Tab-separated table of C-alpha atoms and ligand atoms in Angstrom:
chain	number	residue	atom	x	y	z
O	11	MET	CA	-52.998	21.878	18.953
O	12	SER	CA	-50.437	20.796	16.399
O	13	GLU	CA	-50.242	17.509	14.597
O	14	ILE	CA	-46.942	16.687	12.920
O	15	HIS	CA	-46.775	13.753	10.539
O	16	VAL	CA	-43.658	11.611	10.459
O	17	ASP	CA	-43.451	9.525	7.324
O	18	PHE	CA	-41.864	6.096	7.513
O	19	GLY	CA	-44.128	4.334	5.032
O	20	ASP	CA	-46.177	1.725	6.873
O	21	ARG	CA	-44.516	2.801	10.130
O	22	SER	CA	-45.667	6.416	9.852
O	23	TYR	CA	-47.045	8.201	12.904
O	24	VAL	CA	-48.189	11.546	14.216
O	25	VAL	CA	-46.748	13.723	16.938
O	26	ILE	CA	-49.429	15.623	18.850
O	27	VAL	CA	-48.267	18.751	20.658
O	28	GLU	CA	-50.988	20.265	22.807
O	29	SER	CA	-51.683	21.502	26.278
O	30	GLY	CA	-53.993	19.011	27.941
O	31	ALA	CA	-53.216	16.294	25.384
O	32	LEU	CA	-53.045	13.597	28.089
O	33	GLY	CA	-56.827	13.644	28.330
O	34	SER	CA	-57.107	12.324	24.771
O	35	LEU	CA	-54.478	9.594	25.174
O	36	GLY	CA	-56.968	6.760	25.630
O	37	SER	CA	-59.309	7.683	22.796
O	38	ARG	CA	-56.397	8.174	20.394
O	39	ILE	CA	-54.917	4.794	21.260
O	40	SER	CA	-58.259	3.068	21.097
O	41	THR	CA	-59.239	4.539	17.730
O	42	ALA	CA	-55.935	4.269	15.923
O	43	MET	CA	-54.462	1.130	17.439
O	44	LYS	CA	-57.227	-1.184	18.700
O	45	PRO	CA	-54.919	-2.802	21.267
O	46	SER	CA	-55.629	-5.877	23.408
O	47	GLY	CA	-54.442	-3.879	26.431
O	48	VAL	CA	-52.150	-1.043	27.464
O	49	ILE	CA	-49.172	-1.035	29.814
O	50	VAL	CA	-48.001	2.327	31.089
O	51	VAL	CA	-44.290	2.390	31.930
O	52	THR	CA	-43.283	5.329	34.088
O	53	ASN	CA	-41.139	6.287	37.086
O	54	PRO	CA	-42.287	7.156	40.631
O	55	VAL	CA	-42.030	10.932	40.116
O	56	VAL	CA	-43.900	11.143	36.821
O	57	GLY	CA	-46.276	8.370	37.882
O	58	GLU	CA	-47.232	10.374	40.963
O	59	TRP	CA	-47.943	13.499	38.897
O	60	TYR	CA	-49.523	12.056	35.765
O	61	GLY	CA	-50.003	8.286	36.117
O	62	ASP	CA	-53.617	8.441	37.273
O	63	LEU	CA	-54.543	10.947	34.581
O	64	ALA	CA	-53.020	8.755	31.863
O	65	GLU	CA	-54.643	5.593	33.200
O	66	ALA	CA	-58.033	7.241	33.613
O	67	SER	CA	-57.902	8.382	30.010
O	68	ILE	CA	-56.976	4.888	28.800
O	69	ALA	CA	-59.556	3.114	30.988
O	70	GLY	CA	-62.125	5.742	29.977
O	71	ALA	CA	-61.700	4.622	26.386
O	72	GLY	CA	-62.664	1.114	27.444
O	73	LEU	CA	-59.157	-0.332	27.394
O	74	LYS	CA	-57.505	-2.602	29.946
O	75	VAL	CA	-54.602	-0.747	31.556
O	76	SER	CA	-51.786	-1.646	33.962
O	77	ARG	CA	-48.716	0.203	35.201
O	78	ILE	CA	-45.038	-0.727	35.480
O	79	THR	CA	-42.878	1.624	37.534
O	80	ILE	CA	-39.119	1.786	37.035
O	81	PRO	CA	-36.774	3.735	39.320
O	82	ALA	CA	-35.984	7.342	38.321
O	83	GLY	CA	-32.630	8.335	36.886
O	84	GLU	CA	-30.059	7.508	34.231
O	85	ARG	CA	-28.333	5.004	36.531
O	86	PHE	CA	-31.372	2.774	36.160
O	87	LYS	CA	-31.304	2.830	32.357
O	88	THR	CA	-29.848	-0.665	32.466
O	89	MET	CA	-30.268	-4.236	31.243
O	90	ARG	CA	-31.497	-5.111	34.736
O	91	THR	CA	-34.337	-2.595	34.533
O	92	LEU	CA	-35.164	-3.785	31.016
O	93	ASP	CA	-35.267	-7.386	32.259
O	94	ARG	CA	-37.664	-6.439	35.051
O	95	VAL	CA	-39.960	-4.577	32.692
O	96	LEU	CA	-40.086	-7.532	30.290
O	97	ARG	CA	-40.832	-10.010	33.094
O	98	GLN	CA	-43.622	-7.802	34.423
O	99	MET	CA	-45.070	-7.566	30.935
O	100	VAL	CA	-45.278	-11.364	30.853
O	101	GLU	CA	-46.880	-11.439	34.313
O	102	LEU	CA	-49.421	-8.855	33.205
O	103	GLY	CA	-50.336	-11.038	30.264
O	104	ALA	CA	-49.184	-8.637	27.540
O	105	ASP	CA	-49.577	-10.121	24.075
O	106	ARG	CA	-48.410	-9.054	20.645
O	107	ARG	CA	-51.394	-6.767	20.140
O	108	GLY	CA	-50.704	-4.888	23.369
O	109	VAL	CA	-49.391	-1.331	23.488
O	110	VAL	CA	-46.698	0.124	25.742
O	111	VAL	CA	-47.059	3.745	26.810
O	112	ALA	CA	-43.770	5.391	27.806
O	113	LEU	CA	-44.807	8.124	30.235
O	114	GLY	CA	-41.803	10.186	31.318
O	115	GLY	CA	-38.526	11.725	30.254
O	116	GLY	CA	-35.891	10.299	27.955
O	117	VAL	CA	-34.871	7.558	30.379
O	118	VAL	CA	-38.371	6.095	30.563
O	119	GLY	CA	-38.771	6.605	26.814
O	120	ASP	CA	-35.564	4.756	25.998
O	121	VAL	CA	-36.167	1.821	28.365
O	122	ALA	CA	-39.877	1.393	27.589
O	123	GLY	CA	-39.232	1.873	23.878
O	124	PHE	CA	-36.529	-0.792	23.939
O	125	ALA	CA	-38.752	-3.167	25.927
O	126	ALA	CA	-41.452	-2.678	23.284
O	127	ALA	CA	-38.909	-3.246	20.509
O	128	VAL	CA	-37.879	-6.658	21.823
O	129	TYR	CA	-40.927	-7.998	23.681
O	130	MET	CA	-42.254	-10.863	21.559
O	131	ARG	CA	-40.075	-9.462	18.753
O	132	GLY	CA	-41.790	-6.138	18.933
O	133	VAL	CA	-45.006	-4.527	20.175
O	134	ARG	CA	-46.249	-0.999	19.573
O	135	VAL	CA	-45.115	1.891	21.749
O	136	VAL	CA	-46.664	5.292	22.364
O	137	GLN	CA	-44.232	7.935	23.558
O	138	VAL	CA	-45.671	10.414	26.052
O	139	PRO	CA	-42.706	12.686	26.802
O	140	THR	CA	-42.902	14.760	29.995
O	141	THR	CA	-39.541	16.554	29.884
O	142	LEU	CA	-38.672	19.259	27.398
O	143	LEU	CA	-35.686	17.224	26.245
O	144	ALA	CA	-37.864	14.207	25.538
O	145	MET	CA	-40.428	16.354	23.695
O	146	VAL	CA	-37.954	18.090	21.422
O	147	ASP	CA	-35.589	15.183	20.907
O	148	ALA	CA	-35.773	11.745	22.536
O	149	SER	CA	-39.410	10.824	21.804
O	150	VAL	CA	-39.120	11.286	18.027
O	151	GLY	CA	-36.925	9.275	15.694
O	152	GLY	CA	-37.138	5.749	17.044
O	153	LYS	CA	-33.869	5.327	18.907
O	154	THR	CA	-34.300	3.213	22.039
O	155	GLY	CA	-31.860	1.507	24.355
O	156	VAL	CA	-30.061	1.147	27.650
O	157	ASP	CA	-26.572	1.800	29.015
O	158	LEU	CA	-23.858	-0.722	29.864
O	159	PRO	CA	-21.320	-0.163	32.654
O	160	SER	CA	-18.776	0.654	29.943
O	161	GLY	CA	-20.821	3.283	28.173
O	162	LYS	CA	-24.093	5.044	27.457
O	163	ASN	CA	-26.632	3.692	24.954
O	164	LEU	CA	-24.420	0.751	23.986
O	165	VAL	CA	-27.383	-1.600	23.575
O	166	GLY	CA	-30.521	-0.675	21.721
O	167	ALA	CA	-32.799	-0.874	18.731
O	168	PHE	CA	-34.495	1.380	16.236
O	169	HIS	CA	-38.201	1.156	16.984
O	170	GLN	CA	-40.456	3.931	15.747
O	171	PRO	CA	-43.359	4.846	18.045
O	172	SER	CA	-46.928	4.448	16.799
O	173	LEU	CA	-47.903	7.801	18.308
O	174	VAL	CA	-46.160	10.599	20.197
O	175	LEU	CA	-48.275	12.707	22.528
O	176	ALA	CA	-46.572	15.749	24.031
O	177	ASP	CA	-48.750	17.439	26.635
O	178	ILE	CA	-46.932	20.677	27.311
O	179	ASP	CA	-48.893	21.216	30.527
O	180	THR	CA	-46.746	18.473	32.063
O	181	LEU	CA	-43.746	20.809	31.837
O	182	ARG	CA	-45.223	22.912	34.649
O	183	THR	CA	-43.928	20.453	37.223
O	184	LEU	CA	-40.550	19.909	35.594
O	185	PRO	CA	-37.643	21.160	37.758
O	186	ALA	CA	-36.192	24.415	36.360
O	187	ARG	CA	-32.780	22.865	35.746
O	188	GLU	CA	-34.306	20.083	33.625
O	189	LEU	CA	-36.245	22.667	31.641
O	190	ARG	CA	-33.126	24.721	30.932
O	191	ALA	CA	-31.236	21.614	29.851
O	192	GLY	CA	-33.976	20.909	27.316
O	193	PHE	CA	-33.542	24.339	25.751
O	194	ALA	CA	-29.979	23.372	24.820
O	195	GLU	CA	-31.439	20.924	22.257
O	196	VAL	CA	-33.818	23.602	20.986
O	197	VAL	CA	-30.903	25.990	20.426
O	198	LYS	CA	-29.085	23.091	18.737
O	199	HIS	CA	-31.966	22.549	16.317
O	200	GLY	CA	-31.928	26.245	15.481
O	201	ILE	CA	-28.197	26.324	14.842
O	202	ILE	CA	-28.068	23.199	12.664
O	203	PHE	CA	-31.249	23.741	10.677
O	204	ASP	CA	-33.299	26.874	11.213
O	205	GLN	CA	-32.119	30.390	11.861
O	206	GLY	CA	-35.764	31.357	12.521
O	207	LEU	CA	-35.955	28.976	15.479
O	208	PHE	CA	-32.611	30.253	16.762
O	209	ASP	CA	-33.786	33.879	16.571
O	210	PHE	CA	-37.159	33.052	18.143
O	211	SER	CA	-35.500	31.255	21.069
O	212	PHE	CA	-33.023	34.072	21.549
O	213	THR	CA	-35.709	36.747	21.554
O	214	ASN	CA	-38.235	34.834	23.640
O	215	ALA	CA	-35.903	33.196	26.158
O	216	GLU	CA	-37.551	34.823	29.162
O	217	ALA	CA	-41.055	33.791	28.093
O	218	LEU	CA	-39.773	30.278	27.429
O	219	LEU	CA	-38.145	30.071	30.851
O	220	ARG	CA	-41.454	31.264	32.358
O	221	ARG	CA	-43.016	28.288	30.526
O	222	ASP	CA	-45.293	30.471	28.426
O	223	THR	CA	-47.540	27.928	26.700
O	224	VAL	CA	-47.611	29.562	23.282
O	225	ALA	CA	-43.844	30.081	23.123
O	226	ILE	CA	-43.134	26.546	24.354
O	227	GLU	CA	-45.572	25.002	21.892
O	228	HIS	CA	-43.831	26.862	19.083
O	229	VAL	CA	-40.321	25.654	19.913
O	230	VAL	CA	-41.473	22.089	20.593
O	231	CYS	CA	-43.285	21.920	17.239
O	232	ARG	CA	-40.424	23.457	15.308
O	233	SER	CA	-37.925	21.104	16.960
O	234	VAL	CA	-40.077	18.083	16.177
O	235	GLU	CA	-40.395	19.228	12.556
O	236	ILE	CA	-36.648	19.619	12.254
O	237	LYS	CA	-35.925	16.260	13.806
O	238	ARG	CA	-38.539	14.737	11.495
O	239	GLU	CA	-36.901	16.294	8.417
O	240	VAL	CA	-33.597	14.766	9.408
O	241	VAL	CA	-34.664	11.293	10.541
O	242	GLN	CA	-37.091	10.775	7.661
O	243	LYS	CA	-34.168	11.164	5.283
O	244	ASP	CA	-31.775	9.069	7.342
O	245	GLU	CA	-33.511	6.811	9.855
O	246	ARG	CA	-30.428	4.796	10.803
O	247	GLU	CA	-27.775	7.491	10.852
O	248	ALA	CA	-25.963	6.588	7.666
O	249	GLY	CA	-25.332	10.267	6.909
O	250	LEU	CA	-27.515	13.325	7.507
O	251	ARG	CA	-28.730	12.246	10.939
O	252	ALA	CA	-25.210	12.907	12.220
O	253	ILE	CA	-25.896	16.657	12.167
O	254	LEU	CA	-28.100	16.086	15.218
O	255	ASN	CA	-24.854	15.290	17.021
O	256	TYR	CA	-23.662	18.891	16.852
O	257	GLY	CA	-22.207	19.725	20.272
O	258	HIS	CA	-22.405	16.089	21.301
O	259	THR	CA	-18.887	14.924	20.452
O	260	VAL	CA	-17.367	17.318	22.971
O	261	GLY	CA	-20.492	17.223	25.178
O	262	HIS	CA	-20.395	13.443	25.605
O	263	ALA	CA	-16.687	13.618	26.467
O	264	ILE	CA	-17.448	16.171	29.188
O	265	GLU	CA	-20.322	14.061	30.547
O	266	SER	CA	-18.212	10.945	30.660
O	267	LEU	CA	-15.166	12.669	32.240
O	268	THR	CA	-17.364	14.145	34.962
O	269	GLY	CA	-19.015	10.786	35.665
O	270	TYR	CA	-22.481	11.874	34.443
O	271	ALA	CA	-22.882	13.565	37.807
O	272	GLN	CA	-21.862	17.192	37.401
O	273	TYR	CA	-23.824	18.201	34.322
O	274	ARG	CA	-27.230	17.440	32.914
O	275	HIS	CA	-26.936	16.213	29.327
O	276	GLY	CA	-28.195	19.552	27.961
O	277	GLU	CA	-25.638	21.456	30.036
O	278	ALA	CA	-22.748	19.360	28.741
O	279	ILE	CA	-23.829	19.777	25.132
O	280	ALA	CA	-24.239	23.526	25.680
O	281	ILE	CA	-20.513	23.662	26.432
O	282	GLY	CA	-19.917	21.217	23.573
O	283	MET	CA	-21.777	23.432	21.100
O	284	VAL	CA	-19.674	26.457	22.012
O	285	VAL	CA	-16.426	24.474	21.636
O	286	GLU	CA	-17.518	22.958	18.334
O	287	ALA	CA	-18.666	26.354	17.009
O	288	ARG	CA	-15.229	27.684	17.907
O	289	LEU	CA	-13.659	24.662	16.217
O	290	SER	CA	-15.681	25.463	13.117
O	291	GLU	CA	-14.135	28.948	13.155
O	292	VAL	CA	-10.625	27.614	13.852
O	293	ILE	CA	-10.637	25.322	10.815
O	294	GLY	CA	-12.284	27.918	8.606
O	295	VAL	CA	-15.688	26.242	8.137
O	296	ALA	CA	-17.522	29.105	9.855
O	297	GLU	CA	-16.841	32.797	9.953
O	298	ALA	CA	-15.749	34.459	13.191
O	299	GLY	CA	-18.634	35.228	15.532
O	300	LEU	CA	-20.465	31.888	15.434
O	301	ALA	CA	-19.158	30.730	18.826
O	302	ARG	CA	-19.903	34.104	20.410
O	303	ARG	CA	-23.501	34.088	19.161
O	304	THR	CA	-23.936	30.469	20.221
O	305	ALA	CA	-22.714	31.251	23.731
O	306	GLU	CA	-24.931	34.337	23.966
O	307	ALA	CA	-28.022	32.305	23.118
O	308	LEU	CA	-27.164	29.556	25.597
O	309	ARG	CA	-26.489	32.053	28.373
O	310	ARG	CA	-30.007	33.411	27.900
O	311	PHE	CA	-31.173	29.998	29.085
O	312	ARG	CA	-28.682	30.125	32.006
O	313	LEU	CA	-26.723	27.268	30.460
O	314	PRO	CA	-22.973	26.850	30.977
O	315	THR	CA	-20.727	27.797	28.048
O	316	ALA	CA	-17.127	27.431	29.325
O	317	VAL	CA	-15.015	24.282	29.492
O	318	PRO	CA	-14.408	23.508	33.186
O	319	ALA	CA	-10.836	24.253	34.312
O	320	GLU	CA	-10.274	20.758	35.706
O	321	LEU	CA	-10.705	19.082	32.298
O	322	SER	CA	-7.549	19.142	30.184
O	323	ALA	CA	-7.759	19.262	26.410
O	324	ASP	CA	-5.877	15.953	26.288
O	325	ALA	CA	-8.401	14.265	28.559
O	326	ILE	CA	-11.281	15.551	26.432
O	327	LEU	CA	-9.568	14.353	23.246
O	328	ALA	CA	-8.951	10.912	24.753
O	329	ALA	CA	-12.588	10.627	25.819
O	330	MET	CA	-13.736	11.579	22.304
O	331	MET	CA	-11.526	8.866	20.826
O	332	ALA	CA	-13.176	6.308	23.123
O	333	ASP	CA	-16.694	7.374	22.047
O	334	LYS	CA	-18.699	4.789	20.105
O	335	LYS	CA	-19.242	7.356	17.347
O	336	THR	CA	-15.507	7.722	16.683
O	337	VAL	CA	-14.547	5.385	13.866
O	338	GLY	CA	-10.944	4.268	13.308
O	339	GLY	CA	-9.459	6.932	15.582
O	340	GLU	CA	-10.458	9.757	13.241
O	341	LEU	CA	-12.264	12.771	14.605
O	342	ARG	CA	-15.384	13.798	12.753
O	343	PHE	CA	-17.720	16.561	13.778
O	344	ALA	CA	-21.067	17.993	12.760
O	345	LEU	CA	-20.086	21.641	12.373
O	346	PRO	CA	-22.279	24.628	11.585
O	347	ASP	CA	-20.908	26.925	8.894
O	348	ARG	CA	-23.434	29.568	9.965
O	349	ILE	CA	-26.534	29.778	12.186
O	350	GLY	CA	-29.124	27.534	10.530
O	351	HIS	CA	-26.852	25.231	8.570
O	352	CYS	CA	-24.559	22.378	9.476
O	353	ARG	CA	-22.451	19.721	7.799
O	354	VAL	CA	-20.287	16.789	8.770
O	355	VAL	CA	-16.550	17.425	8.605
O	356	GLU	CA	-14.234	14.401	8.507
O	357	LYS	CA	-10.640	14.028	9.683
O	358	VAL	CA	-10.462	17.072	11.919
O	359	ASP	CA	-6.974	17.378	13.388
O	360	ALA	CA	-6.502	17.116	17.129
O	361	ASN	CA	-4.509	20.344	17.379
O	362	SER	CA	-7.430	22.382	16.096
O	363	VAL	CA	-9.688	20.709	18.657
O	364	SER	CA	-7.216	21.521	21.444
O	365	ALA	CA	-7.028	25.120	20.286
O	366	ALA	CA	-10.818	25.418	20.304
O	367	ILE	CA	-11.014	23.917	23.801
O	368	HIS	CA	-8.404	26.381	25.109
O	369	GLN	CA	-10.293	29.300	23.642
O	370	CYS	CA	-13.470	28.220	25.442
O	371	ARG	CA	-12.179	28.375	28.989
O	372	LYS	CA	-13.423	31.083	31.337
L	15	NAD	N1	-33.755	8.109	22.039
L	15	NAD	C1	-33.239	9.276	21.686
L	15	NAD	O1	-33.248	9.665	20.505
L	15	NAD	C2	-32.672	10.157	22.746
L	15	NAD	C3	-32.331	11.478	22.435
L	15	NAD	C4	-31.850	12.289	23.454
L	15	NAD	C5	-31.710	11.781	24.743
L	15	NAD	N2	-32.039	10.489	25.019
L	15	NAD	C6	-31.901	9.939	26.367
L	15	NAD	O2	-32.772	10.653	27.241
L	15	NAD	C7	-32.256	10.581	28.567
L	15	NAD	C8	-32.372	11.938	29.207
L	15	NAD	O3	-33.720	12.312	29.226
L	15	NAD	P1	-34.284	13.484	30.170
L	15	NAD	O4	-33.390	14.651	30.076
L	15	NAD	O5	-35.698	13.609	29.839
L	15	NAD	O6	-34.036	12.917	31.637
L	15	NAD	P2	-34.896	11.946	32.598
L	15	NAD	O7	-35.719	11.013	31.839
L	15	NAD	O8	-33.917	11.387	33.558
L	15	NAD	O9	-35.840	12.981	33.350
L	15	NAD	C9	-35.267	13.977	34.158
L	15	NAD	C10	-35.926	14.052	35.533
L	15	NAD	O10	-37.160	14.734	35.421
L	15	NAD	C11	-38.186	14.034	36.096
L	15	NAD	N3	-39.414	14.353	35.376
L	15	NAD	C12	-39.742	13.998	34.135
L	15	NAD	N4	-40.861	14.598	33.726
L	15	NAD	C13	-41.273	15.363	34.754
L	15	NAD	C14	-42.359	16.248	34.935
L	15	NAD	N5	-43.218	16.517	33.952
L	15	NAD	N6	-42.499	16.854	36.124
L	15	NAD	C15	-41.597	16.651	37.117
L	15	NAD	N7	-40.520	15.851	36.985
L	15	NAD	C16	-40.370	15.215	35.825
L	15	NAD	C17	-37.759	12.606	36.030
L	15	NAD	O11	-38.296	11.859	37.080
L	15	NAD	C18	-36.245	12.711	36.144
L	15	NAD	O12	-35.841	12.740	37.477
L	15	NAD	C19	-30.847	10.053	28.445
L	15	NAD	O13	-30.813	8.730	28.885
L	15	NAD	C20	-30.547	10.119	26.955
L	15	NAD	O14	-29.648	9.135	26.546
L	15	NAD	C21	-32.521	9.677	24.045
L	16	ZN	ZN1	-28.685	15.426	23.063
């Protein structure tokens, strides 16, 4: 079992990473939070697998528990779903001392976290991530929100959880493609912050894909520690936090151009990381070889690494310009200068980006 402390002053919390952690959910909430009641927000898939276990643990600790189920999938990460969750919270009698448990992947975490952020101006939320992506990324750091028809994550709030409980046993039922997509963020954490994590992932890829508990626990913990280091220094993305966006400028463009249907998020950012590593070489921030090593690591996790033929460089550039992170039409990227270190580079010229995209086709 690992316990990682995230320090935000009076909003500090711990991240528990453990196989079988779900069994202790109720006692942890009861002891640390003394809530008036608990509402578990989940989706039908995760609810079917783990809902009863979570509720039994909460009820077993003597707490009142109810469940709200939202439909599965990114297309339901909407204001409408948020509205329904909030109304059900009222119907269930939730008060300001209640606690929301977000039991699921990043979609559930974002919607339930946002509901908790705004319900009665804010109630506590416990993140219980059940996808690898949510464990290594989405559940830590306090970003919550929903999509609008015009773009992803356009509405949201910063709302730190009061506890994060990652039960790595839940990954056993995760579809293989979702698992692989999660490893893209692990590789990202290695490249931007920790060569040791990069090397470990590279060497142990097969064990990780087999869901070896010890190997998975190691990469989840290391990823959480890295994300903690970054968000503790820059909670609201004024500076350093932007390095977490490595691979995401190009990756988001690819997701949006393919209608969020062709690639899982992790797959799109895998391609994005290769392109941005190449870009880093093209503009002389990194030495030659970074993109090759990045692609080799991602291929070990059976992740895509080439820009699809049907996406022109111009289309990708236009989509990047439309991204909410692009300010004043100037392209900025989080670029690694070597494995394990990354910095933000401003005013990157479009020609260099085009060149990098061309060099990353099959
Ligand atoms: N808040 C943040 O900081 C942050 C960071 C990264 C991503 N995100 C958000 O996270 C979302 C993506 O999250 P995701 O990749 O976890 O996708 P997801 O939440 O859609 O989950 C993927 C699929 O796996 C299923 N599932 C989840 N856990 C399972 C389990 N243990 N066993 C079997 N099936 C399971 C779900 O039902 C779903 O169909 C996006 O909306 C993204 O914007 C947020
Ligand atoms: Zn991501």
